[in-house]
Coordinates of C-alpha atoms in Angstrom, one line a residue:
X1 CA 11.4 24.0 21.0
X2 CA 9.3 20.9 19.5
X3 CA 7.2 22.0 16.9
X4 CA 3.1 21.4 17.6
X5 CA 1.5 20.2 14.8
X6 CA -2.0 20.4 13.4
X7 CA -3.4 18.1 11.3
X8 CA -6.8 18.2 9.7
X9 CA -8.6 15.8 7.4
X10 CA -8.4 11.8 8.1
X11 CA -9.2 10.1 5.2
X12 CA -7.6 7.4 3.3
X13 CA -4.1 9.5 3.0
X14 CA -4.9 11.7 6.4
X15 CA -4.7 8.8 8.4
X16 CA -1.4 7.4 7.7
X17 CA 0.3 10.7 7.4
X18 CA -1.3 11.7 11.0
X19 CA 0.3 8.1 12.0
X20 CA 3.9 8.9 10.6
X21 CA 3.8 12.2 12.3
X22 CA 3.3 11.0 15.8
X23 CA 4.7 8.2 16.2
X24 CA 7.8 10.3 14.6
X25 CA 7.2 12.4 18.2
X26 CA 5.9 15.2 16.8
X27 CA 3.2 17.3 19.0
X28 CA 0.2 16.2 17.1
X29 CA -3.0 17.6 17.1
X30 CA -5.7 16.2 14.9
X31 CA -9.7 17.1 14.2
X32 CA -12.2 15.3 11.4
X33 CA -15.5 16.2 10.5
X34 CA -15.9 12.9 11.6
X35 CA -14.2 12.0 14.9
X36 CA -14.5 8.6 15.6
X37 CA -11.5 8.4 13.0
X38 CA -9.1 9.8 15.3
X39 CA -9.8 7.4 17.5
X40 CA -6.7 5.4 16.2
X41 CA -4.5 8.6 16.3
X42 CA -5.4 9.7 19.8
X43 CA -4.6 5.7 21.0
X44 CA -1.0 6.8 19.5
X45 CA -0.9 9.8 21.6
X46 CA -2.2 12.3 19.2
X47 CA -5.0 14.8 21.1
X48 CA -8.0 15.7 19.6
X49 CA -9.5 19.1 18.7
X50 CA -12.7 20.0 19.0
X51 CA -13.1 22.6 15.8
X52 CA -10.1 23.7 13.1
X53 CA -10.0 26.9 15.0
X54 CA -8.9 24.9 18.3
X55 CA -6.2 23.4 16.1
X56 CA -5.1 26.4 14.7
X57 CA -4.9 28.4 18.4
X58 CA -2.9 25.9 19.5
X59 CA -0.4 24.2 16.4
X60 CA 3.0 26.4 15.2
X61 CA 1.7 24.4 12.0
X62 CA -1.7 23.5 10.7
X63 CA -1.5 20.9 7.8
X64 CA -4.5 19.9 6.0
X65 CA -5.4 17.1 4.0
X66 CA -8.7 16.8 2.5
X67 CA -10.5 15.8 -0.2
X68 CA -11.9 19.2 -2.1
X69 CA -12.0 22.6 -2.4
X70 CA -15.1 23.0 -0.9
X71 CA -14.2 21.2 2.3
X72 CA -10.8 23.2 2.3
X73 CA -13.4 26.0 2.7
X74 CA -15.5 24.8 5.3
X75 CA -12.8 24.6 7.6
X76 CA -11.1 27.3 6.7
X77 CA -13.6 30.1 7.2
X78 CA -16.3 30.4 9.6
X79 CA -16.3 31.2 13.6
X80 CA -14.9 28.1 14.2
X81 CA -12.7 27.7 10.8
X82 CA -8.6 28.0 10.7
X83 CA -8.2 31.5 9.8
X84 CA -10.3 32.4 12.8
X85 CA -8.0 30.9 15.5
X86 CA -4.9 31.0 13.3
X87 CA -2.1 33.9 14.8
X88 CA -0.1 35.9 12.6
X89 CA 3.3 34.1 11.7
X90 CA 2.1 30.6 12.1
X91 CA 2.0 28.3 8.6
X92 CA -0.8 26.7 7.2
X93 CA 0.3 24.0 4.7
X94 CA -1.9 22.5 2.3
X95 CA -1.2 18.7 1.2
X96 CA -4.3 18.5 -0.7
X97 CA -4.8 18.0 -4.1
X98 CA -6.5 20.9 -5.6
X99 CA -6.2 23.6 -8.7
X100 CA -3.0 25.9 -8.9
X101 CA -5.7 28.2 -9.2
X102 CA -7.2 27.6 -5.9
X103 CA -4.0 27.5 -4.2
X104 CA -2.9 31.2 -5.3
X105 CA -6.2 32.1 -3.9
X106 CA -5.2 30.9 -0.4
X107 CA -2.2 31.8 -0.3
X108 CA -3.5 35.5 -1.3
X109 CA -5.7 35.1 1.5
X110 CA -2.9 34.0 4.2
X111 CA -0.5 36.6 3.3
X112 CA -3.5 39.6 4.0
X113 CA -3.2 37.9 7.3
X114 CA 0.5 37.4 7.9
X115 CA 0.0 34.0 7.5
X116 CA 2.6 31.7 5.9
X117 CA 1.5 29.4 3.5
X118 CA 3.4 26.4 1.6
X119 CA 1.0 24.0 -0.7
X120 CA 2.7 20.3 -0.7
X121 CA 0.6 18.2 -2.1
X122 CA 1.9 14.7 -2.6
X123 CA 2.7 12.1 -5.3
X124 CA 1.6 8.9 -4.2
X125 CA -1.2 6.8 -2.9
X126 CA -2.3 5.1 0.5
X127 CA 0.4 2.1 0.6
X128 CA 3.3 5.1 0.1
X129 CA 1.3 6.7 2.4
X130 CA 1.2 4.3 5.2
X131 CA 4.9 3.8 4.4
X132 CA 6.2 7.2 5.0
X133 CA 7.6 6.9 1.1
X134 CA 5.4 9.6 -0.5
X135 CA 7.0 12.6 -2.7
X136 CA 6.2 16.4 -1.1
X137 CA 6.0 18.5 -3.9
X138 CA 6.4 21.9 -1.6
X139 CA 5.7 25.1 -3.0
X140 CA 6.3 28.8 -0.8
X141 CA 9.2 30.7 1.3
X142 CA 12.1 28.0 0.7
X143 CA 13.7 28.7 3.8
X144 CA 10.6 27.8 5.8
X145 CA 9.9 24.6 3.5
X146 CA 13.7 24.2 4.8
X147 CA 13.1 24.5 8.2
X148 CA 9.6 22.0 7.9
X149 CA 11.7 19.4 5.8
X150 CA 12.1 17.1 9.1
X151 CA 8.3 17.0 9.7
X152 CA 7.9 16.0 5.8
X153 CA 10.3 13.7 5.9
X154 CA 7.8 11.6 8.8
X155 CA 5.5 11.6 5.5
X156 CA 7.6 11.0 2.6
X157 CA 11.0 10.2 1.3
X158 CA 11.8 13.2 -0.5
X159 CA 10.7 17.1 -0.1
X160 CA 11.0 18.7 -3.7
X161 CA 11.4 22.4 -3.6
X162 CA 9.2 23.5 -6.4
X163 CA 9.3 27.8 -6.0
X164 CA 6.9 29.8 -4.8
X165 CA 3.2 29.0 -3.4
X166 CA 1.5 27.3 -6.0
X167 CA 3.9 25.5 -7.5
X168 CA 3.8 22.6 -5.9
X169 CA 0.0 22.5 -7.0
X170 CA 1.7 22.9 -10.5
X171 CA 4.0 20.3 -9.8
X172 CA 1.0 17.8 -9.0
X173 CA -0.8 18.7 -11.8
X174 CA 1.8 17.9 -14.2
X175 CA 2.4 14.6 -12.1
X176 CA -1.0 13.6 -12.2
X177 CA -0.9 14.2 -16.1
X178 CA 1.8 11.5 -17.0
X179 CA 0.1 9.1 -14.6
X180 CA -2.9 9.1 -16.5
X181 CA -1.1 8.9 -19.4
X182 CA 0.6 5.8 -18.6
X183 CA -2.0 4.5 -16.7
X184 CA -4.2 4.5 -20.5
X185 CA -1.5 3.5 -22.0
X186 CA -0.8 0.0 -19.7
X187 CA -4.5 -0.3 -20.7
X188 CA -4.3 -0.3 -23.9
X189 CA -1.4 -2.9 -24.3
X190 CA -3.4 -5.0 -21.9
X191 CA -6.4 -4.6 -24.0
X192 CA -4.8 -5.5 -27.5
X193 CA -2.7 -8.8 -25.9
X194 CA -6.2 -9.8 -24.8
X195 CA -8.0 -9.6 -28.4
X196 CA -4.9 -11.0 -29.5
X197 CA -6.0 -14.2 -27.2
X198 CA -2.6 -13.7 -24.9
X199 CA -3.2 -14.2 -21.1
X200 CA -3.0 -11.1 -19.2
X201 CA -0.7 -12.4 -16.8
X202 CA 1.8 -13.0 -19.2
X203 CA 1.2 -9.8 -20.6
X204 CA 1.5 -7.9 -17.7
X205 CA 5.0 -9.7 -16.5
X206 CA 6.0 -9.4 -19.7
X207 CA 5.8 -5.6 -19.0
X208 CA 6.9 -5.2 -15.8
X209 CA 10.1 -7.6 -17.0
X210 CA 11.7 -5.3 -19.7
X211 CA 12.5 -1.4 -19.3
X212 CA 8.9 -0.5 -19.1
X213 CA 8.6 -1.8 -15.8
X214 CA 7.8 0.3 -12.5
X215 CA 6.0 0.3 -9.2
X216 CA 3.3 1.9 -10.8
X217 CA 2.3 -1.2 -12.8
X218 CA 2.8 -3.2 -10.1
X219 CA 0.5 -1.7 -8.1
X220 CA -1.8 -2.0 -11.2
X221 CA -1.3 -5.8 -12.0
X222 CA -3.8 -7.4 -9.6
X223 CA -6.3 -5.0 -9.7
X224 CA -6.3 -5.8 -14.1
X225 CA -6.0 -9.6 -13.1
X226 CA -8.8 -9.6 -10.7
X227 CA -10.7 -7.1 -13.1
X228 CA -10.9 -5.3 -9.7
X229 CA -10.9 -1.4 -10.0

């Protein structure tokens, strides 16, 4: 049997995930605290839930993707949150980006109600997004992250098996770490060619010409050019 699929939280990354998911023929069910942006999911075929706990009674798998903890707990709990409508054996995953912290915390919470729980939050941003290249970094029971890997795949390229619940929010931390690190670091070159009087779009091909160079820079490049952040 198809598996029905939940999806909550239509932002700037929701969206395009939602979009990977049906139009992959996946079951989808979607709900946003505000619902005119499903509009372009439910033209796809995706229905649309009126309250997380709708989505939840009727999904095999509830997947949320939303900005902060605090709106990971607004639908969560509540008469009308997930855990109200959720049954036991069903699997919440969060794709969020939030603490490791946080994430032990829920996954505390979902196991007190025979609830299984995988955190796989992702490394990349909207265009990986909208081209179903984005890296899972899955954290739970690794035969059900196993058994899921076909709906991730709509999302992403690759499903990384990180261990147990939490890890993949480890994972992203760590992630998230380096790319700032580079990020500064592009900067600062950028920064010193420019004091130097060199034109920073020689500087920045120079880069992205030598063993230095990766997508992450070229997605950088125009926005430094246009001074555009």
């Amino acid at each position: 049997m198809a598996l029905k699929i939940g999806f909550i939280g239509l932002g700037i990354m929701g969206v395009p995930m939602a979009r990977n998911v049906v139009t992959a023929g996946f079951d989808l069910l979607v709900f946003n605290r505000t619902a005119e942006k499903a509009a372009p999911l439910e033209e796809l075929g995706a229905k649309v839930a009126s309250s997380p706990k709708a989505v939840a009674e009727s999904a095999d798998v509830v997947i949320l993707m939303l900005s902060d903890i605090q709106a990971i707990e607004d639908v969560l709990h509540g008469d009308d949150g997930v855990l109200a409508g959720m049954p036991e054996g069903k699997a919440l995953v969060n794709m969020s980006t939030v603490s490791p912290a946080y994430t032990q915390q829920v996954a505390d919470t979902c196991a007190a109600r025979s609830i299984v729980y995988v955190d796989a939050p992702v490394s990349g941003s909207r265009k990986p997004a909208e081209e179903g290249a984005l890296v899972i970094l899955a954290g739970g029971p690794e035969a059900k992250i196993a058994e899921m890997e076909p709906l991730f795949l709509t999302m992403g390229k690759k499903v990384v098996y990180c261990g147990e619940a939490g890890k993949g929010s480890s994972m992203k931390m760590a992630v998230n770490l380096l790319l700032g690190t580079v990020t500064a670091g592009l900067c600062e070159a950028v920064n010193l060619g420019q004091k130097c009087g060199l034109d920073t779009e020689t500087i920045l091909d120079t880069i992205l010409a030598g063993p230095m160079g990766c997508g992450l820079y070229e997605i950088k490049k125009p926005m430094i050019i246009e001074g555009s952040y």
